[in-house]
Coordinates of C-alpha atoms in Angstrom, one line a residue:
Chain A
X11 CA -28.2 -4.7 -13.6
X12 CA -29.6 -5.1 -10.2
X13 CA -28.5 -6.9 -7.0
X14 CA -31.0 -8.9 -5.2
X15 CA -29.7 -10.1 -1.7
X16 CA -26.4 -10.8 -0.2
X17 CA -25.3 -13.2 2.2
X18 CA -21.7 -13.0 4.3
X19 CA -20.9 -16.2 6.1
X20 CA -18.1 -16.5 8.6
X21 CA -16.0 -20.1 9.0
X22 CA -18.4 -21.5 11.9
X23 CA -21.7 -21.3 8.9
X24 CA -23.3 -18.1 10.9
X25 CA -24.6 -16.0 8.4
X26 CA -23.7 -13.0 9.8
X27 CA -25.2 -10.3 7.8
X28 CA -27.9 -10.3 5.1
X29 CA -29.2 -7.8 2.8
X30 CA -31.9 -7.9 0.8
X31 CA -33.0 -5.4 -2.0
X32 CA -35.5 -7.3 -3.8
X33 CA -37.2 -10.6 -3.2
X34 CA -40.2 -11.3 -4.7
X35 CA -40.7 -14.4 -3.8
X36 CA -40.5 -14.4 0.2
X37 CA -38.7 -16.8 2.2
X38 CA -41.6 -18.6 3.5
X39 CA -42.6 -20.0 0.3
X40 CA -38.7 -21.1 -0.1
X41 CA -36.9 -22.9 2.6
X42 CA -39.4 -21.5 5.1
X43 CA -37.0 -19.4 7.9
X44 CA -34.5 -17.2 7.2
X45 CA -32.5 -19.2 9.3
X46 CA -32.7 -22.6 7.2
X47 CA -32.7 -20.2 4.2
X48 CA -28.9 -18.9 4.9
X49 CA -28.5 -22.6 5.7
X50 CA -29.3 -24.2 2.5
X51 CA -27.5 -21.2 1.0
X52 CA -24.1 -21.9 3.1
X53 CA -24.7 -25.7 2.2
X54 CA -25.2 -25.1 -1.2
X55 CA -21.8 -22.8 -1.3
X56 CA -20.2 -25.9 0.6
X57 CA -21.2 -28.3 -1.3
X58 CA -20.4 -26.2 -4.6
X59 CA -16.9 -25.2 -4.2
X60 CA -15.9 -28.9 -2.8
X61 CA -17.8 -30.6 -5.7
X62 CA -16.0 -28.2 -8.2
X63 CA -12.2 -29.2 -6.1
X64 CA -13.1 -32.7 -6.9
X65 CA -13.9 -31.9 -10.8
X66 CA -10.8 -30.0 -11.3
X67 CA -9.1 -31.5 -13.9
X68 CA -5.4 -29.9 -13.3
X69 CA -5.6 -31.2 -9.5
X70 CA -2.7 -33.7 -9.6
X71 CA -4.0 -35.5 -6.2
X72 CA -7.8 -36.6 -6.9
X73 CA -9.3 -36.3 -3.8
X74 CA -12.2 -38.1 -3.1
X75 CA -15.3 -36.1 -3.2
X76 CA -16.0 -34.8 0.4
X77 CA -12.8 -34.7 1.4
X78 CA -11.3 -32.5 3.9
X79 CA -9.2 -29.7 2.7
X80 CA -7.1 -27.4 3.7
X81 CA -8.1 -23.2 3.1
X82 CA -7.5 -22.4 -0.3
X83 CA -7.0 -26.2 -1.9
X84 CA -7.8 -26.9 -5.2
X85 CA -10.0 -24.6 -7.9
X86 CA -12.1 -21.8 -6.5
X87 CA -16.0 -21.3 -7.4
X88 CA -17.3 -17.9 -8.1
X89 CA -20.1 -18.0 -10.1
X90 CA -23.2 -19.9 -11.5
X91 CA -25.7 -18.4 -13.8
X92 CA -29.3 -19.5 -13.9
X93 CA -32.3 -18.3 -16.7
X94 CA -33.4 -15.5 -13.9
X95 CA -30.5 -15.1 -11.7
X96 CA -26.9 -15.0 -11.4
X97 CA -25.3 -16.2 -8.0
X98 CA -21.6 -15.0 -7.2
X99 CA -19.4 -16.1 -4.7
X100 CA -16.3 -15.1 -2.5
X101 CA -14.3 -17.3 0.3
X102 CA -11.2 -15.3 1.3
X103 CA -8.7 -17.5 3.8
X104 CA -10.0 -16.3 6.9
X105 CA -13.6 -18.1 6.6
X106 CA -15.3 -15.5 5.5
X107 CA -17.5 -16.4 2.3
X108 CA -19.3 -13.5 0.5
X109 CA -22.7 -14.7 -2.0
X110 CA -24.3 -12.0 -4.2
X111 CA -27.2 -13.2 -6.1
X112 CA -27.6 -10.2 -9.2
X113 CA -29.4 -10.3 -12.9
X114 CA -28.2 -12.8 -14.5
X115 CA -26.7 -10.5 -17.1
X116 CA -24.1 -9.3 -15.1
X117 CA -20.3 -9.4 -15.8
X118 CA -17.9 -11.1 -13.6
X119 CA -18.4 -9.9 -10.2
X120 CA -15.1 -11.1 -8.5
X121 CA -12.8 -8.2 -8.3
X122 CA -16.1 -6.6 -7.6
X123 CA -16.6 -8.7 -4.3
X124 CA -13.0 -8.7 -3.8
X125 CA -13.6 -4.8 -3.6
X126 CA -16.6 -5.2 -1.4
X127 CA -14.9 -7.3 1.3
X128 CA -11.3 -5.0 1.1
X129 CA -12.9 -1.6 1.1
X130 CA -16.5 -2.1 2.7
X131 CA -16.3 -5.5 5.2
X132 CA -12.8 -4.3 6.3
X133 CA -13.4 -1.0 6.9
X134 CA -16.3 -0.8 8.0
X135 CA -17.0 -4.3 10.2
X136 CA -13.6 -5.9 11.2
X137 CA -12.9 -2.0 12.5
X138 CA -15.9 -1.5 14.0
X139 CA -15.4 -2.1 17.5
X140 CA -18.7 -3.0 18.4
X141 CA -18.1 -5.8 15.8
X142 CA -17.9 -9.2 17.9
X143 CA -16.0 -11.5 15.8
X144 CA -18.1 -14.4 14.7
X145 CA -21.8 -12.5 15.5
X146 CA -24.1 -11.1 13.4
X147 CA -24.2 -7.4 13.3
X148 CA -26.2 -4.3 12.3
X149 CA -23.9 -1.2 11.4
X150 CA -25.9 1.5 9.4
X151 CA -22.9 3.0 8.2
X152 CA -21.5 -0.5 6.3
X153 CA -25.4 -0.4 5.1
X154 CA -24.7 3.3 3.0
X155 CA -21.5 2.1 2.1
X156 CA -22.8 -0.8 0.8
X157 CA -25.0 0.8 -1.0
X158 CA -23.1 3.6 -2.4
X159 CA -20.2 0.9 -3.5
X160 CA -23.2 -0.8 -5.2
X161 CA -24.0 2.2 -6.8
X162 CA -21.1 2.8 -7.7
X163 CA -20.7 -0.4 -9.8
X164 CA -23.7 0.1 -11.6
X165 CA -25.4 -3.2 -9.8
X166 CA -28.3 -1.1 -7.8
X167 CA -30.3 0.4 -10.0
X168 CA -33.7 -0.1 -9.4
X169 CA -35.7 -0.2 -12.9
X170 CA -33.5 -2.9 -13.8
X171 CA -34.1 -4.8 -11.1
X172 CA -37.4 -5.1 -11.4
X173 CA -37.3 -5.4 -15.3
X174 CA -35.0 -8.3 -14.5
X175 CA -37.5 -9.7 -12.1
X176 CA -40.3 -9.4 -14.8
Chain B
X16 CA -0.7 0.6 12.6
X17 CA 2.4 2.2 11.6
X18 CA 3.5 3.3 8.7
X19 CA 2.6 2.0 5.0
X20 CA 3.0 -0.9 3.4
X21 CA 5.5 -2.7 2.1
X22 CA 6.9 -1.2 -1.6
X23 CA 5.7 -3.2 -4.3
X24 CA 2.1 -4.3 -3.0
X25 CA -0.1 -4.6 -5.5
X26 CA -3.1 -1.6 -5.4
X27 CA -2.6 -1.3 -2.1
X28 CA -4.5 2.0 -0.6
X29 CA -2.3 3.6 2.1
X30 CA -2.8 2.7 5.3
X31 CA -3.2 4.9 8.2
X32 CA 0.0 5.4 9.8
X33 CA 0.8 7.1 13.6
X34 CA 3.9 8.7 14.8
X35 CA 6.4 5.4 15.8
X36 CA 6.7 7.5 19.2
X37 CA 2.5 7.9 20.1
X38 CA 2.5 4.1 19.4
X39 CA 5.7 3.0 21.5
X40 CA 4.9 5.0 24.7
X41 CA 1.1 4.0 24.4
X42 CA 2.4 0.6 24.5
X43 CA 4.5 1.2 27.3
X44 CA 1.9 2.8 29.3
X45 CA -0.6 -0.3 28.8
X46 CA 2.2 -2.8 29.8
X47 CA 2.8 -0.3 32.7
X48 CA -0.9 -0.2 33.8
X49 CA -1.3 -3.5 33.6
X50 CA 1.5 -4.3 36.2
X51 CA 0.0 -2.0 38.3
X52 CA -3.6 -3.8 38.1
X53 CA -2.7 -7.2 38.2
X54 CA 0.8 -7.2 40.2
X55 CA 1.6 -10.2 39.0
X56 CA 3.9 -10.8 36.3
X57 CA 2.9 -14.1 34.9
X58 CA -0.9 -13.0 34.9
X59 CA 0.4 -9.3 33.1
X60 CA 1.8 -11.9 30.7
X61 CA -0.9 -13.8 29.9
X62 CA -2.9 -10.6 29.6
X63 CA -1.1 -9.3 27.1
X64 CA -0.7 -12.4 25.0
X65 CA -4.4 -12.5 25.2
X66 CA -5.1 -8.9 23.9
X67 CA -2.8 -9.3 21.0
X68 CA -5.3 -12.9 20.3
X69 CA -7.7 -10.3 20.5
X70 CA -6.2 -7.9 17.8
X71 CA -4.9 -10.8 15.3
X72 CA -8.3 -12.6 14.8
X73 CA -9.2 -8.9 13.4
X74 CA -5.9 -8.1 12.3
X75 CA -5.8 -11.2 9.8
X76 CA -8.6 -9.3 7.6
X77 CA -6.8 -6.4 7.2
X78 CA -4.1 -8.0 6.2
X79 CA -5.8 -9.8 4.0
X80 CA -7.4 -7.0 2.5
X81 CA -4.8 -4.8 1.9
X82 CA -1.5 -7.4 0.8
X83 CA -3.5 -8.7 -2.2
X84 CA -1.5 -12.3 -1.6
X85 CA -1.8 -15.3 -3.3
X86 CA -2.7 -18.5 -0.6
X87 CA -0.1 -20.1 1.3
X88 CA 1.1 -23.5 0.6
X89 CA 3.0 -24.3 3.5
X90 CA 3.6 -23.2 7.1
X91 CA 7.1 -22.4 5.7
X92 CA 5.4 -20.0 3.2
X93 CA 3.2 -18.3 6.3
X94 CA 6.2 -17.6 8.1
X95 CA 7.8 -15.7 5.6
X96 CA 5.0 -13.8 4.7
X97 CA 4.2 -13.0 8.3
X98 CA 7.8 -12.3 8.7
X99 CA 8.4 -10.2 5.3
X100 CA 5.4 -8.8 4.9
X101 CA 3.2 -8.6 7.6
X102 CA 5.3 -7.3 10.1
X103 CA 6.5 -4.5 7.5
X104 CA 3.2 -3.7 6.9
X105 CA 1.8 -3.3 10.9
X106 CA 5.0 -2.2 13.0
X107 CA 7.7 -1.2 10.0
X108 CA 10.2 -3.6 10.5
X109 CA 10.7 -6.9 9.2
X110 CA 12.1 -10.2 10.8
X111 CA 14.1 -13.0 9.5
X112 CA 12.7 -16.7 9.4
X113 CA 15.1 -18.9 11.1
X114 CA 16.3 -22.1 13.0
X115 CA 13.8 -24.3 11.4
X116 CA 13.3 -27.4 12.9
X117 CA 13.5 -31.1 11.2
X118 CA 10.3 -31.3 10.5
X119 CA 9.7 -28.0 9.6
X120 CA 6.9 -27.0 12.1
X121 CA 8.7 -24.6 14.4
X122 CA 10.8 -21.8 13.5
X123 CA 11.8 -18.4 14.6
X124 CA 11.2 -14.9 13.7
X125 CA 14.2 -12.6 14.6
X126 CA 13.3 -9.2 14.8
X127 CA 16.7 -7.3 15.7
X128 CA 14.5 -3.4 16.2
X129 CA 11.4 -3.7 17.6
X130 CA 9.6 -0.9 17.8
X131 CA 7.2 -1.9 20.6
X132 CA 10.4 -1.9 23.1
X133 CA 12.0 1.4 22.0
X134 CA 13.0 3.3 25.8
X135 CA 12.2 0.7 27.5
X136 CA 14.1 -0.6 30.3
X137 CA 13.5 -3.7 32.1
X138 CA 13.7 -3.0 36.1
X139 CA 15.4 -5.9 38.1
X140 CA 11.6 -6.9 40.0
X141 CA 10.0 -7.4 36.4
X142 CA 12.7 -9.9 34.8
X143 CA 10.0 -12.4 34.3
X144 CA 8.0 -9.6 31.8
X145 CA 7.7 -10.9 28.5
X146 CA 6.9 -7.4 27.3
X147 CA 6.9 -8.2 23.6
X148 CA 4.1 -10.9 24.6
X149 CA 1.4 -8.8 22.4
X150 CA 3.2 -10.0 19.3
X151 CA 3.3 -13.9 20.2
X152 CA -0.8 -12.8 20.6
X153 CA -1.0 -11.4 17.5
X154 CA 0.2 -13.8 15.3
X155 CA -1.3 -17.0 16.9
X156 CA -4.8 -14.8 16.9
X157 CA -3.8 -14.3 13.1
X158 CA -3.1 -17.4 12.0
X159 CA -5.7 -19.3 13.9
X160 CA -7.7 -17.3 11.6
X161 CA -6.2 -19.3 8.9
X162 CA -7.0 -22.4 10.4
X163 CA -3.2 -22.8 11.6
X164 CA -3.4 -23.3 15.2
X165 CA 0.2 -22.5 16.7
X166 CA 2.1 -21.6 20.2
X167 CA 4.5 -18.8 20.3
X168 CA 7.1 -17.5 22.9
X169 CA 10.2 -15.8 23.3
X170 CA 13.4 -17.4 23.5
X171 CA 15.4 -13.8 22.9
X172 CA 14.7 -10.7 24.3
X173 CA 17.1 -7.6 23.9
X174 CA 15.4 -6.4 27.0
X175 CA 17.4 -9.2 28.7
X176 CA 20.5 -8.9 27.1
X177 CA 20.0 -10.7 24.3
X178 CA 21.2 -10.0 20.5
X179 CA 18.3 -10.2 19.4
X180 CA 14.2 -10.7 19.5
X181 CA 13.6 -14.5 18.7
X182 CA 9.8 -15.0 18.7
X183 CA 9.6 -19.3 18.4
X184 CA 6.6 -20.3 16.6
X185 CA 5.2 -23.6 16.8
X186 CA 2.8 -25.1 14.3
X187 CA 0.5 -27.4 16.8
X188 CA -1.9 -28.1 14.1
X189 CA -3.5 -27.5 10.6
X190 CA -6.8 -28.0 10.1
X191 CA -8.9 -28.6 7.1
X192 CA -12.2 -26.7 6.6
X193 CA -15.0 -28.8 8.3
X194 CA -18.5 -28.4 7.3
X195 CA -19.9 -26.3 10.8
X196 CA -23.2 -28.3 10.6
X197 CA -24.0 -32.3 11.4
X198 CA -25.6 -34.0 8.6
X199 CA -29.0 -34.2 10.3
X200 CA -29.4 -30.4 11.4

């Protein structure tokens, strides 16, 4: 299994760190920037989880689709899983919104990425004190932790990555 | 910041605690210093209320992180978890949740120790010190987080003679997620 980028979003839409291990096809032939490229991706995580709220079929109230909610309302997305890819998500209450795209073979991801923000975001971001809430920031120690967590999990392994992209 | 969490937490890796002491007369020193750079007592006030905003919008990840909790539905449900586990968690005590009112978007936390205010003595020049105010910081930077937007401020203070702490919390407004961007952009 292989991980091939990862987006964190805070409440305000700034992506405010991306990683990427392995993208073969390069931003410029998608969305064009990487700035409307974590854009559409926010959007799409938007438009995802609200769409999903308005599907769930235990929610008692029917909202409208579009409709304002409050943190935490209604069904939670995590995960959708394409022929080449598999894209997993994270919102915790306080805005921010974690997206891992991986192979497409791997397992559920969300005590994973529950992990990665508790242990690895926490620790090594909200602590940081250079860390200015709501910017985007560079910290090479969250990068090696990232990584070794990763690692760790069995998602960064580099053969299958690019088995997984052939 | 002190101490570990509260017994029972699910997985929840120890946090890092400091001596109660370290962390009472650092406090008091800061208060102190800040009287002696801004000589007024309204603006130390508002000084400190603003560096506990500062800690709470972090504060509210670690939280987060560590209390493994399941999403609030109410403010009533936020006040007890900020009461009975939050506080427990970051200064070992906890408070109780009281004097609601009617319409159940003010209440009060009672703290009755506080360890911020351990040795402290209020002189007769500084009656006007809110020297708590880092908390009423702390929790509205915390739960603005949370898209809860509050005001909080003491109506007890031991320092003053009163029984107990009351910390009065007021929920102003709570606001749905908004998409960030305008359709067009």
């Amino acid at each position: 299994m292989g991980c091939f980028n990862l987006y964190i979003f805070n409440r305000q839409g700034t992506c405010i760190y991306y990683h990427e291990w392995f993208r073969p096809k390069s931003v410029k032939q998608g969305a064009g920037t990487l700035a409307d490229d974590q854009k559409q991706m926010f959007g799409l995580f938007w438009t995802l989880s609200n769409f999903c709220a308005t599907l769930d079929p235990k929610d008692q109230t029917k909202p409208q689709l579009g409709t304002p909610r409050k943190i935490g309302q209604g069904c939670k997305f995590k995960s959708f899983t394409t022929s080449s890819y598999k894209c997993n998500f994270l919102e915790v209450p306080s805005g921010i919104k974690l997206v891992l795209n991986t192979h497409r073979e791997a397992p559920d991801l969300t005590d994973v990425l529950q992990a990665l923000y508790d242990d690895i975001f926490v620790e090594y971001v909200v602590k940081n004190p250079l860390y200015v809430p709501g910017q985007p920031f560079q910290s090479d120690q969250f990068v090696n932790a990232l990584n070794a967590f990763l690692r760790q999990n069995g998602l960064l392994q580099q053969q299958q990555i690019m088995a997984a992209a052939s | 910041m002190l101490r570990g969490g509260p017994p029972g937490a699910r997985n929840a890796p120890s946090l890092e605690q400091i001596n109660a002491e370290v962390f009472t007369l650092t406090y008091g020193s800061i208060v102190r210093q800040l009287i002696s750079d801004f000589e007024d007592i309204e603006e130390v006030n508002k000084q400190l209320e603003q560096m506990g905003y500062n800690m709470g919008i972090r504060l509210v990840d670690e939280f987060l992180a560590k209390a493994k909790i399941t999403r609030c539905s109410s403010f009533k449900d936020t006040a007890e978890v900020v009461a009975k586990q939050a506080l427990p968690m970051f200064l070992n005590v906890s408070a109780n949740v009281a004097n609601w009112s009617p319409d159940q978007t003010e209440c009060s936390l009672i703290l009755t120790d506080n360890p911020l205010a351990d040795f402290v003595e209020l002189p007769e020049e500084h009656r006007d010190l809110k020297y708590c105010n880092v908390l009423a910081g702390v929790v509205r930077g915390a739960l603005e987080m949370v898209n809860m937007e509050v005001e909080c401020r003491w109506v007890g203070d031991m320092l003053k003679g009163d029984d107990c702490y009351e910390l009065r919390v007021k929920l102003k407004e709570h606001r749905d997620e908004k998409f960030p961007y305008k359709d067009d952009d």
